[in-house]
Coordinates of C-alpha atoms in Angstrom, one line a residue:
Chain A
M1 CA 0.0 -0.1 -0.1
I2 CA 2.7 2.5 1.0
S3 CA 4.8 1.5 -2.1
K4 CA 1.9 2.1 -4.3
M5 CA 1.3 5.6 -2.7
K6 CA 5.1 6.2 -3.2
N7 CA 4.8 5.4 -6.9
I8 CA 1.9 7.6 -7.4
N9 CA 3.6 10.5 -5.6
N10 CA 6.8 10.0 -7.8
E11 CA 4.7 10.2 -10.9
N12 CA 2.9 13.3 -9.6
Q13 CA 6.3 14.8 -8.8
L14 CA 7.6 14.2 -12.2
F15 CA 4.5 15.5 -13.7
K16 CA 4.8 18.7 -11.7
D17 CA 8.5 19.0 -12.7
F18 CA 7.4 18.9 -16.3
L19 CA 4.7 21.5 -15.9
I20 CA 6.7 24.2 -14.3
G21 CA 8.8 24.9 -17.3
L22 CA 5.6 25.0 -19.4
W23 CA 3.8 28.1 -17.9
K24 CA 4.7 29.1 -14.3
E25 CA 8.4 29.6 -14.9
N26 CA 8.2 30.0 -18.6
N27 CA 11.5 31.5 -19.4
V28 CA 10.3 33.7 -22.3
F29 CA 7.1 35.2 -21.0
R30 CA 7.8 35.1 -17.1
I31 CA 11.3 34.8 -16.3
L32 CA 12.9 36.4 -19.2
I33 CA 16.0 34.5 -19.8
G34 CA 17.4 33.2 -23.1
M35 CA 16.4 36.2 -24.8
C36 CA 18.7 36.5 -27.8
P37 CA 17.5 33.7 -30.0
T38 CA 13.8 34.5 -28.9
L39 CA 13.9 37.7 -30.9
A40 CA 16.2 36.8 -33.7
I41 CA 14.9 33.6 -34.8
T42 CA 11.1 34.2 -34.6
T43 CA 10.3 35.6 -38.0
L44 CA 8.5 32.4 -38.8
A45 CA 6.6 30.0 -36.4
I46 CA 8.5 27.1 -37.9
N47 CA 11.8 28.6 -36.9
G48 CA 10.6 28.5 -33.3
I49 CA 10.2 24.8 -33.5
F50 CA 13.6 24.4 -35.0
M51 CA 15.3 26.6 -32.3
G52 CA 13.2 25.2 -29.5
G53 CA 13.8 21.7 -30.6
A54 CA 17.6 22.2 -30.7
T55 CA 17.5 23.8 -27.3
L56 CA 15.4 21.0 -26.0
F57 CA 17.8 18.5 -27.2
V58 CA 20.7 20.3 -25.3
L59 CA 18.7 20.7 -22.2
I60 CA 18.0 17.1 -22.1
T61 CA 21.4 15.8 -22.9
S62 CA 23.4 18.0 -20.8
G63 CA 20.8 17.8 -18.0
L64 CA 20.9 14.0 -18.0
T65 CA 24.7 13.8 -18.3
I66 CA 25.2 16.2 -15.4
S67 CA 22.5 14.5 -13.3
I68 CA 24.4 11.2 -13.7
I69 CA 27.7 12.7 -12.5
R70 CA 26.2 15.2 -10.1
N71 CA 27.7 13.6 -7.0
L72 CA 31.2 13.5 -8.5
I73 CA 31.5 17.2 -9.3
P74 CA 33.4 19.2 -6.7
S75 CA 31.8 22.6 -6.1
K76 CA 34.8 24.4 -7.1
V77 CA 34.8 23.3 -10.5
R78 CA 31.2 23.0 -11.4
M79 CA 31.0 25.9 -13.8
P80 CA 33.9 24.7 -16.0
V81 CA 32.4 21.2 -16.0
F82 CA 28.9 22.5 -16.9
V83 CA 30.2 24.8 -19.6
I84 CA 32.2 22.0 -21.2
I85 CA 29.4 19.6 -21.2
I86 CA 26.9 22.0 -22.6
A87 CA 29.4 23.2 -25.3
T88 CA 30.0 19.7 -26.3
Y89 CA 26.4 18.8 -26.8
V90 CA 25.8 22.1 -28.7
T91 CA 28.7 21.2 -31.1
V92 CA 27.1 17.8 -31.7
T93 CA 23.8 19.3 -32.6
D94 CA 25.5 21.9 -34.8
Y95 CA 27.5 19.1 -36.8
F96 CA 24.3 17.0 -36.8
L97 CA 22.0 19.6 -38.3
A98 CA 24.7 20.8 -40.8
A99 CA 25.1 17.4 -42.2
N100 CA 21.5 16.2 -42.2
F101 CA 19.2 19.3 -42.1
P102 CA 21.3 22.0 -43.7
T103 CA 18.2 24.3 -44.2
I104 CA 17.5 24.2 -40.3
H105 CA 21.2 24.8 -39.8
K106 CA 21.3 27.8 -42.1
V107 CA 18.0 29.3 -40.3
L108 CA 19.4 29.0 -37.0
G109 CA 22.7 30.4 -38.0
I110 CA 24.8 31.8 -35.3
F111 CA 22.2 31.3 -32.7
L112 CA 22.8 27.7 -32.7
P113 CA 26.2 27.9 -31.1
L114 CA 24.8 30.7 -28.8
I115 CA 22.6 28.0 -27.2
I116 CA 25.9 27.5 -25.1
V117 CA 25.3 30.8 -23.4
N118 CA 21.6 30.6 -23.3
C119 CA 21.0 31.3 -19.6
L120 CA 18.0 28.9 -19.6
I121 CA 20.4 25.9 -19.9
M122 CA 22.8 27.0 -17.3
A123 CA 19.9 28.1 -15.0
R124 CA 18.2 24.7 -15.1
I125 CA 21.4 22.8 -14.6
E126 CA 22.5 25.0 -11.7
A127 CA 19.0 24.8 -10.1
F128 CA 17.9 21.3 -10.9
S129 CA 20.0 18.7 -12.9
S130 CA 23.1 19.2 -10.8
K131 CA 21.0 18.3 -7.6
M132 CA 18.2 16.0 -8.7
P133 CA 18.2 12.4 -10.0
I134 CA 17.9 11.5 -13.7
G135 CA 14.0 11.1 -13.7
R136 CA 13.3 14.4 -12.3
S137 CA 15.9 16.1 -14.3
F138 CA 14.7 14.7 -17.5
F139 CA 11.1 15.9 -16.9
D140 CA 12.4 19.3 -15.8
A141 CA 14.5 19.5 -18.9
L142 CA 11.5 18.4 -21.1
G143 CA 9.1 20.9 -19.5
F144 CA 11.4 23.9 -19.9
G145 CA 12.4 22.9 -23.4
I146 CA 8.8 22.5 -24.5
G147 CA 7.9 25.7 -22.6
F148 CA 10.6 27.5 -24.5
T149 CA 9.5 26.0 -27.9
W150 CA 5.7 26.9 -27.5
A151 CA 6.8 30.5 -26.5
L152 CA 9.0 30.8 -29.6
V153 CA 6.3 29.4 -31.8
L154 CA 3.7 31.9 -30.3
L155 CA 6.0 34.8 -30.9
G156 CA 7.1 33.5 -34.2
G157 CA 3.4 32.8 -35.1
V158 CA 2.2 36.3 -34.4
R159 CA 5.1 37.9 -36.4
E160 CA 4.5 35.4 -39.3
I161 CA 0.7 35.9 -39.5
L162 CA 1.1 39.7 -39.5
G163 CA 4.2 39.9 -41.3
F164 CA 3.7 37.4 -44.2
G165 CA 0.2 36.2 -43.8
T166 CA 1.0 32.7 -43.2
F167 CA 1.4 30.4 -40.4
L168 CA 3.7 27.4 -40.5
G169 CA 3.8 28.2 -44.2
Y170 CA 0.2 28.0 -44.7
Q171 CA -1.7 31.0 -46.0
V172 CA -4.0 32.0 -43.2
M173 CA -4.9 35.5 -44.0
P174 CA -7.2 36.4 -46.7
N175 CA -5.6 37.6 -50.0
S176 CA -6.5 41.2 -49.5
F177 CA -4.3 41.2 -46.5
Q178 CA -1.4 43.7 -46.7
P179 CA 1.5 42.1 -44.6
I180 CA 2.7 44.4 -41.9
L181 CA 6.5 44.6 -43.1
V182 CA 7.6 46.0 -39.8
M183 CA 6.8 42.6 -38.2
R184 CA 9.7 41.1 -40.2
L185 CA 12.3 43.4 -38.8
P186 CA 13.8 43.8 -35.4
T187 CA 11.4 46.5 -34.4
G188 CA 8.5 44.0 -34.9
A189 CA 10.3 41.4 -32.7
F190 CA 10.9 43.8 -30.0
I191 CA 7.5 45.2 -29.9
T192 CA 5.6 41.9 -30.3
L193 CA 7.6 40.4 -27.5
G194 CA 6.9 43.3 -25.2
L195 CA 3.1 43.1 -25.8
L196 CA 3.1 39.5 -25.3
I197 CA 4.9 39.7 -21.9
A198 CA 2.5 42.4 -21.0
L199 CA -0.4 40.2 -22.1
M200 CA 1.0 37.2 -20.0
N201 CA 1.3 39.8 -17.2
I202 CA -2.4 40.5 -17.3
I203 CA -3.4 36.9 -17.4
V204 CA -1.3 36.0 -14.5
N205 CA -2.7 38.9 -12.5
Y206 CA -6.1 38.2 -13.4
R207 CA -5.9 34.6 -12.2
K208 CA -4.3 35.7 -9.0
K209 CA -7.3 38.0 -8.2
N210 CA -9.6 35.1 -8.7
Chain B
M1 CA 39.5 12.2 -1.6
N2 CA 41.4 15.6 -1.6
S3 CA 39.3 18.0 -3.1
T4 CA 41.9 19.5 -5.5
I5 CA 42.7 16.0 -6.9
Q6 CA 39.1 15.4 -7.3
S7 CA 38.6 18.5 -9.2
V8 CA 41.6 17.9 -11.5
L9 CA 40.4 14.4 -12.1
I10 CA 36.9 15.2 -13.0
L11 CA 37.9 17.9 -15.2
T12 CA 40.3 15.8 -17.1
L13 CA 37.7 13.0 -17.4
I14 CA 35.1 15.6 -18.8
C15 CA 37.6 17.0 -21.2
I16 CA 38.5 13.5 -22.5
F17 CA 34.8 12.8 -22.8
S18 CA 34.3 16.1 -24.6
A19 CA 37.2 15.4 -27.0
A20 CA 36.1 11.9 -27.7
L21 CA 32.5 12.6 -28.4
L22 CA 33.4 15.6 -30.6
S23 CA 36.0 13.8 -32.6
Y24 CA 33.5 11.0 -33.3
T25 CA 30.9 13.7 -34.2
Y26 CA 33.5 15.4 -36.5
L27 CA 34.5 12.2 -38.2
T28 CA 30.9 11.0 -38.7
F29 CA 29.5 14.3 -40.2
N30 CA 32.2 16.2 -41.7
E31 CA 32.2 14.6 -45.2
K32 CA 28.5 15.1 -45.4
I33 CA 28.8 18.7 -44.3
E34 CA 31.4 19.5 -47.0
T35 CA 29.2 17.9 -49.6
S36 CA 26.0 19.6 -48.7
K37 CA 27.6 22.9 -48.4
F38 CA 29.7 22.8 -51.4
G39 CA 28.6 19.8 -53.5
T40 CA 30.1 19.7 -57.0
I41 CA 31.7 23.1 -56.6
K42 CA 34.3 21.3 -54.4
E43 CA 35.4 19.3 -57.3
K44 CA 35.5 22.2 -59.6
I45 CA 37.7 24.3 -57.0
Q46 CA 39.9 21.3 -56.8
M47 CA 40.5 21.6 -60.5
F48 CA 42.1 25.0 -59.7
F49 CA 43.8 24.4 -56.4
G50 CA 44.5 20.7 -56.2
N51 CA 42.9 18.0 -54.3
E52 CA 44.4 18.6 -50.8
I53 CA 42.2 21.5 -49.7
S54 CA 39.6 22.5 -47.2
L55 CA 36.8 24.9 -47.8
N56 CA 35.3 27.6 -45.7
E57 CA 32.5 29.8 -46.9
I58 CA 32.8 33.3 -45.7
E59 CA 30.1 35.9 -45.3
I60 CA 29.7 38.3 -48.1
P61 CA 30.0 41.9 -47.1
S62 CA 26.7 43.7 -47.8
G63 CA 26.1 45.5 -51.1
L64 CA 27.9 43.1 -53.2
Y65 CA 24.7 41.3 -54.6
Q66 CA 21.8 43.3 -56.1
D67 CA 19.2 42.7 -58.8
N68 CA 20.4 39.3 -59.7
E69 CA 24.0 40.3 -60.2
G70 CA 27.1 40.3 -58.0
I71 CA 29.1 38.0 -55.8
S72 CA 26.8 35.2 -54.6
R73 CA 29.3 33.1 -52.6
I74 CA 32.9 33.6 -51.4
I75 CA 34.8 30.5 -50.5
K76 CA 38.0 30.5 -48.8
V77 CA 40.3 27.7 -50.0
S78 CA 42.9 26.6 -47.6
S79 CA 45.7 23.9 -47.8
R80 CA 46.9 22.5 -44.5
N81 CA 45.2 25.5 -43.0
D82 CA 47.0 28.2 -45.1
R83 CA 44.8 30.0 -47.0
I84 CA 45.9 29.7 -50.5
G85 CA 43.2 31.5 -52.4
Y86 CA 39.4 31.9 -53.0
G87 CA 36.6 30.6 -55.2
V88 CA 34.2 33.4 -56.1
I89 CA 30.8 32.6 -57.4
I90 CA 29.5 35.5 -59.5
D91 CA 26.1 36.0 -61.2
Y92 CA 25.7 38.1 -64.0
P93 CA 22.7 38.7 -66.5
G94 CA 23.4 37.3 -69.9
Y95 CA 21.3 37.2 -72.9
K96 CA 18.5 35.0 -71.8
S97 CA 19.5 33.9 -68.3
I98 CA 21.6 34.7 -65.4
I99 CA 25.1 33.3 -65.9
R100 CA 26.7 31.8 -62.9
M101 CA 30.4 31.5 -62.8
L102 CA 33.2 30.2 -60.5
V103 CA 36.4 32.2 -60.5
G104 CA 39.4 30.9 -58.8
V105 CA 41.5 33.7 -57.5
K106 CA 45.0 33.4 -56.0
D107 CA 47.6 36.2 -55.1
G108 CA 45.9 38.9 -57.1
K109 CA 45.6 36.7 -60.3
I110 CA 42.6 34.7 -61.8
I111 CA 43.7 31.0 -61.8
G112 CA 40.8 30.2 -64.1
I113 CA 37.0 30.3 -64.4
I114 CA 34.3 27.9 -65.0
V115 CA 30.7 28.7 -66.1
L116 CA 28.6 26.7 -63.8
E117 CA 25.0 27.6 -65.0
N118 CA 23.4 29.1 -67.7
S119 CA 20.5 28.9 -70.1
E120 CA 21.7 30.8 -73.1
T121 CA 21.1 30.1 -76.6
P122 CA 22.2 26.5 -77.3
G123 CA 24.9 26.3 -79.8
L124 CA 25.6 30.1 -79.6
G125 CA 25.6 31.7 -76.0
S126 CA 26.0 28.4 -74.3
E127 CA 29.5 28.2 -75.9
I128 CA 30.8 30.3 -73.3
T129 CA 31.3 27.1 -71.2
R130 CA 33.9 25.9 -73.6
E131 CA 37.6 26.0 -72.5
S132 CA 38.6 27.9 -75.6
F133 CA 36.7 30.8 -74.2
T134 CA 37.3 30.4 -70.5
D135 CA 41.0 29.5 -70.8
Q136 CA 41.6 33.2 -71.8
F137 CA 41.0 34.1 -68.2
K138 CA 43.9 32.1 -66.8
G139 CA 46.7 34.0 -65.3
K140 CA 44.9 37.3 -65.8
S141 CA 45.4 39.9 -63.0
V142 CA 42.2 40.7 -61.0
N143 CA 42.1 44.1 -62.5
F144 CA 42.4 42.9 -66.2
N145 CA 41.3 44.9 -69.1
K146 CA 38.3 43.7 -70.7
N147 CA 39.8 44.0 -74.2
E148 CA 42.3 41.3 -73.4
I149 CA 39.5 38.7 -73.7
D150 CA 37.9 37.7 -77.2
T151 CA 34.2 37.2 -77.4
I152 CA 32.8 34.2 -79.1
T153 CA 31.5 34.7 -82.6
G154 CA 27.7 34.8 -82.7
A155 CA 27.5 34.9 -78.9
T156 CA 28.6 38.4 -78.3
I157 CA 26.1 39.2 -75.6
S158 CA 26.6 36.1 -73.6
S159 CA 30.6 36.4 -73.8
N160 CA 30.4 39.9 -72.9
A161 CA 28.2 39.1 -69.9
V162 CA 30.8 36.8 -68.7
I163 CA 33.7 39.3 -69.3
E164 CA 31.8 42.1 -67.8
G165 CA 30.5 40.2 -64.7
I166 CA 34.1 38.8 -63.9
S167 CA 35.8 42.1 -64.5
K168 CA 33.5 44.2 -62.5
Y169 CA 33.2 41.8 -59.5
I170 CA 36.5 40.3 -59.1
S171 CA 38.1 43.7 -59.0
I172 CA 35.5 44.6 -56.3
F173 CA 36.2 41.4 -54.5
S174 CA 39.9 41.9 -54.4
K175 CA 39.6 45.2 -53.0
K176 CA 37.2 44.2 -50.3
I177 CA 38.7 41.0 -49.3
E178 CA 42.3 40.9 -50.0
Chain C
M1 CA 42.7 52.2 -42.9
E2 CA 39.6 53.2 -44.7
N3 CA 38.4 49.6 -44.5
L4 CA 39.0 49.5 -40.8
I5 CA 36.8 52.8 -40.2
L6 CA 34.0 51.6 -42.2
L7 CA 34.2 48.3 -40.4
F8 CA 34.0 50.1 -37.0
I9 CA 31.3 52.5 -38.1
G10 CA 29.3 49.6 -39.8
T11 CA 29.4 47.3 -36.7
A12 CA 28.6 50.1 -34.1
L13 CA 25.8 51.7 -36.1
V14 CA 24.3 49.7 -39.0
N15 CA 24.9 46.3 -37.8
N16 CA 24.4 47.1 -34.2
F17 CA 24.9 44.0 -32.2
V18 CA 21.9 44.8 -30.0
L19 CA 19.3 46.4 -32.2
T20 CA 20.0 44.9 -35.5
K21 CA 21.6 41.5 -34.6
F22 CA 19.6 40.8 -31.5
L23 CA 22.7 40.0 -29.2
G24 CA 23.2 40.9 -25.7
I25 CA 19.4 41.3 -25.1
C26 CA 19.6 39.9 -21.6
P27 CA 21.9 42.6 -20.2
F28 CA 20.2 45.1 -22.5
I29 CA 16.9 44.6 -20.8
G30 CA 18.3 43.9 -17.4
V31 CA 21.1 46.4 -16.9
S32 CA 19.8 49.5 -18.8
K33 CA 17.7 51.0 -16.1
Q34 CA 20.4 53.5 -14.9
L35 CA 22.8 55.6 -16.9
N36 CA 25.9 55.1 -15.0
V37 CA 25.3 51.5 -14.6
A38 CA 24.7 51.0 -18.3
F39 CA 27.9 52.9 -19.0
G40 CA 30.0 50.8 -16.7
M41 CA 28.6 47.5 -18.2
G42 CA 29.4 49.0 -21.7
L43 CA 33.1 49.6 -20.9
A44 CA 33.4 46.2 -19.5
V45 CA 31.9 44.7 -22.5
I46 CA 34.2 46.8 -24.8
F47 CA 37.2 45.7 -22.9
V48 CA 36.3 41.9 -22.8
M49 CA 35.4 42.0 -26.4
I50 CA 38.7 43.4 -27.3
I51 CA 40.9 40.9 -25.3
S52 CA 38.8 38.0 -26.3
S53 CA 38.9 38.9 -30.0
I54 CA 42.8 38.8 -29.7
A55 CA 43.0 35.6 -27.5
T56 CA 40.5 33.6 -29.5
W57 CA 42.1 34.7 -32.9
L58 CA 45.5 33.6 -31.7
I59 CA 44.2 30.3 -30.4
Y60 CA 42.1 29.6 -33.6
N61 CA 44.9 30.5 -36.0
L62 CA 47.8 29.1 -34.1
V63 CA 46.4 26.1 -32.4
L64 CA 42.9 24.9 -33.7
A65 CA 43.6 25.3 -37.3
P66 CA 47.1 23.9 -37.7
L67 CA 46.2 20.9 -35.5
N68 CA 43.0 20.4 -37.4
I69 CA 40.8 20.3 -34.3
I70 CA 38.4 23.1 -35.4
F71 CA 35.5 20.9 -34.0
L72 CA 36.6 21.8 -30.5
K73 CA 35.9 25.6 -31.3
Y74 CA 32.9 26.1 -29.3
V75 CA 34.2 24.4 -26.2
I76 CA 37.6 26.1 -26.3
F77 CA 36.4 29.6 -27.1
I78 CA 33.9 29.7 -24.3
L79 CA 36.4 28.4 -21.9
V80 CA 38.9 31.0 -23.0
I81 CA 36.2 33.8 -22.6
A82 CA 35.3 32.5 -19.2
A83 CA 38.9 32.4 -18.1
L84 CA 39.7 35.8 -19.4
V85 CA 36.8 37.2 -17.4
Q86 CA 38.1 35.5 -14.5
F87 CA 41.7 36.9 -14.8
V88 CA 40.3 40.5 -15.4
E89 CA 38.3 40.1 -12.3
I90 CA 41.4 38.8 -10.2
F91 CA 43.5 41.5 -11.9
L92 CA 41.0 44.3 -11.2
K93 CA 40.5 43.1 -7.6
K94 CA 44.2 43.3 -6.8
F95 CA 45.3 46.5 -8.7
N96 CA 42.1 48.6 -8.9
P97 CA 39.6 47.6 -6.5
N98 CA 37.6 50.8 -7.0
L99 CA 37.2 49.8 -10.7
F100 CA 36.3 46.2 -9.6
N101 CA 33.6 47.3 -7.3
A102 CA 32.2 49.6 -10.0
F103 CA 31.9 46.7 -12.3
G104 CA 30.5 44.5 -9.5
I105 CA 28.5 41.8 -10.8
Y106 CA 28.5 42.7 -14.4
L107 CA 31.8 41.5 -15.1
A108 CA 30.9 37.8 -14.1
I109 CA 27.8 37.8 -16.2
I110 CA 29.6 38.9 -19.2
T111 CA 30.7 35.4 -19.7
T112 CA 27.2 34.2 -20.4
N113 CA 26.7 37.4 -22.4
C114 CA 26.0 36.1 -26.0
T115 CA 27.6 39.1 -27.5
I116 CA 31.1 37.9 -26.7
L117 CA 30.7 34.4 -27.9
A118 CA 28.9 35.8 -31.0
L119 CA 31.7 38.0 -31.6
V120 CA 34.6 35.8 -31.5
L121 CA 32.6 33.2 -33.7
M122 CA 31.9 36.0 -36.2
N123 CA 35.6 37.1 -36.4
Q124 CA 36.5 33.6 -37.5
L125 CA 33.4 33.3 -39.8
N126 CA 34.2 36.4 -41.6
N127 CA 37.8 35.5 -41.8
Y128 CA 39.1 38.7 -40.2
S129 CA 42.7 39.3 -39.6
L130 CA 43.9 40.1 -36.1
I131 CA 43.6 43.9 -36.6
E132 CA 40.1 43.6 -38.2
S133 CA 39.0 41.3 -35.3
I134 CA 40.1 43.9 -32.8
V135 CA 38.4 46.7 -34.8
Y136 CA 35.2 44.6 -35.0
G137 CA 35.3 43.9 -31.3
L138 CA 35.7 47.6 -30.7
G139 CA 32.7 48.6 -33.0
A140 CA 30.6 45.8 -31.4
G141 CA 31.4 46.9 -28.0
V142 CA 30.9 50.6 -28.7
G143 CA 27.6 49.8 -30.5
F144 CA 26.4 47.6 -27.6
T145 CA 27.3 50.4 -25.2
L146 CA 25.6 53.0 -27.3
A147 CA 22.3 51.1 -27.4
L148 CA 22.6 50.4 -23.6
I149 CA 23.1 54.1 -22.9
I150 CA 20.3 55.4 -25.0
M151 CA 18.2 52.8 -23.5
A152 CA 19.1 53.8 -20.1
G153 CA 18.6 57.5 -20.7
I154 CA 15.1 56.8 -21.8
R155 CA 14.2 54.6 -19.0
E156 CA 15.4 56.9 -16.4
R157 CA 13.0 59.3 -17.7
L158 CA 10.2 56.7 -17.8
E159 CA 10.7 56.0 -14.1
I160 CA 8.6 59.0 -13.4
A161 CA 6.0 58.4 -16.2
D162 CA 2.7 56.6 -15.5
I163 CA 2.9 53.3 -17.2
P164 CA 0.1 50.8 -17.1
K165 CA 0.9 48.0 -14.7
P166 CA 1.2 45.1 -17.2
L167 CA 3.5 47.0 -19.2
R168 CA 5.9 47.9 -16.5
G169 CA 9.4 46.7 -16.6
A170 CA 10.4 44.3 -19.4
P171 CA 7.4 45.0 -21.9
I172 CA 7.7 48.8 -22.0
A173 CA 11.7 48.3 -22.4
L174 CA 11.0 46.0 -25.4
I175 CA 8.8 48.3 -27.1
I176 CA 11.2 51.2 -26.7
A177 CA 13.9 48.9 -28.0
G178 CA 11.9 48.3 -31.0
I179 CA 11.4 51.9 -31.7
L180 CA 15.1 52.5 -31.1
A181 CA 15.7 49.5 -33.7
L182 CA 13.6 51.4 -36.2
A183 CA 15.6 54.6 -35.7
F184 CA 19.0 52.6 -36.2
M185 CA 17.6 51.2 -39.3
G186 CA 18.0 54.7 -40.7
F187 CA 21.8 54.1 -40.6
T188 CA 21.8 51.4 -43.3
G189 CA 21.4 54.3 -45.7
M190 CA 24.9 55.4 -44.7
M191 CA 26.5 52.1 -46.1

């Protein structure tokens, strides 16, 4: 009986770990870390999927690796160890995409190696993977990775719909729609993200009141 | 265990892990990357520079490509990590199509050119791919005089396009890059 | 020489790292609230950019390329940047504690500042010589500082303005950044 309860608790815990990155501590709209790729990549919704996917991969691989060896890393050298591991997996992703999906690689451009300094990864490793067992680390990484991805797709989606009239490549606006060119430019990125964050603030405050 | 020794040990292990994983990654994917980036262009560049070369595409400074003409790619050619020259891909409008040409540049001279793509008049304009025409460029300085190159009879516009395109953009290239 | 000046101006204004290339957004939003703080951060970034350009150029061209281990580029570069920042911190602490305190935490977070890593990677992608790398680093740093200072100046004024609650903080900063980016686009005509 007790072991059954323990199993359910474990699953609940894992599920909770997964959920946190999705909304409550969503790094794009709530905590605001890992900003650079957020603005640069999101001219199209599909780019959000590419960048989010790459980041998710690095989150999971480095998170798991560090979680496995977490007890062996003396506190003094944890930064170099984390950085080396993250940089290694980013390099792997870089080569893999360059070889097999050159279009994705080109779209991500310099922001692919910049995943190394994406504060999101370091933050999750520092706060979680370096201290938690692999099960929980995995779900934490998964949640934050997917949370990052959907935020990018949303931002990219808004910019794509308004800037090109399409979403994920499919025409969604009527033919008479005049694309709002500024959405394709840096200006559009900044303003859209600013407004989306404000929107999220409103939503969170509304839920708090009720 | 002494903390410093443990630190050094774990760092060394991580470095070895990283180096091993990355070497494996490099060996697995590098061939494919070179092919997808450069494809058949690599073979052509090898015709100019020899086989033992590695290629690196460099970003084109802005303003060198407008309205379907200009420098579309700049490929740095290195042999044993010494830069030995460049492969420059230039587009220029011909009689009926945009002509795409590869120019090998080394030490301020044109090693040779290859016309990569064109849809000029078959039998006339398309003759610009012939070595009898393209060989004329071998050894010319990057600032060569257009009069030094003979056009092809019956394909004046197409051959002039090649001459003009290369003359204009290779001199711009050598000013900006070299 | 003319080349270098164009490179500098182009990087600082036209291809501004923050407003055109989207690099360094985190410190841009986070540190641009006060003018003197922004200025200090900017100076620190300029300095780190220049020494990182030199160090990574040397390592890439004298070690990585000849030994054919370019695939270690990302790992080595980030370690070099981190090490440099550490040394600068230690050096400052010892010889100029005032400056060290002025920089405060900013020096440490420069390591994860994507601008530095992006800069050193672009130096090598663009095939710059050592001098060009240094000028590029200088231009990028100055551009970053410029964007930061303008932002800080505006935000200091905003402190006393009445902004709707949801927009306070990051949202309004981003919207301003957007307008700034629009303004900087005017520079493209220069080139």
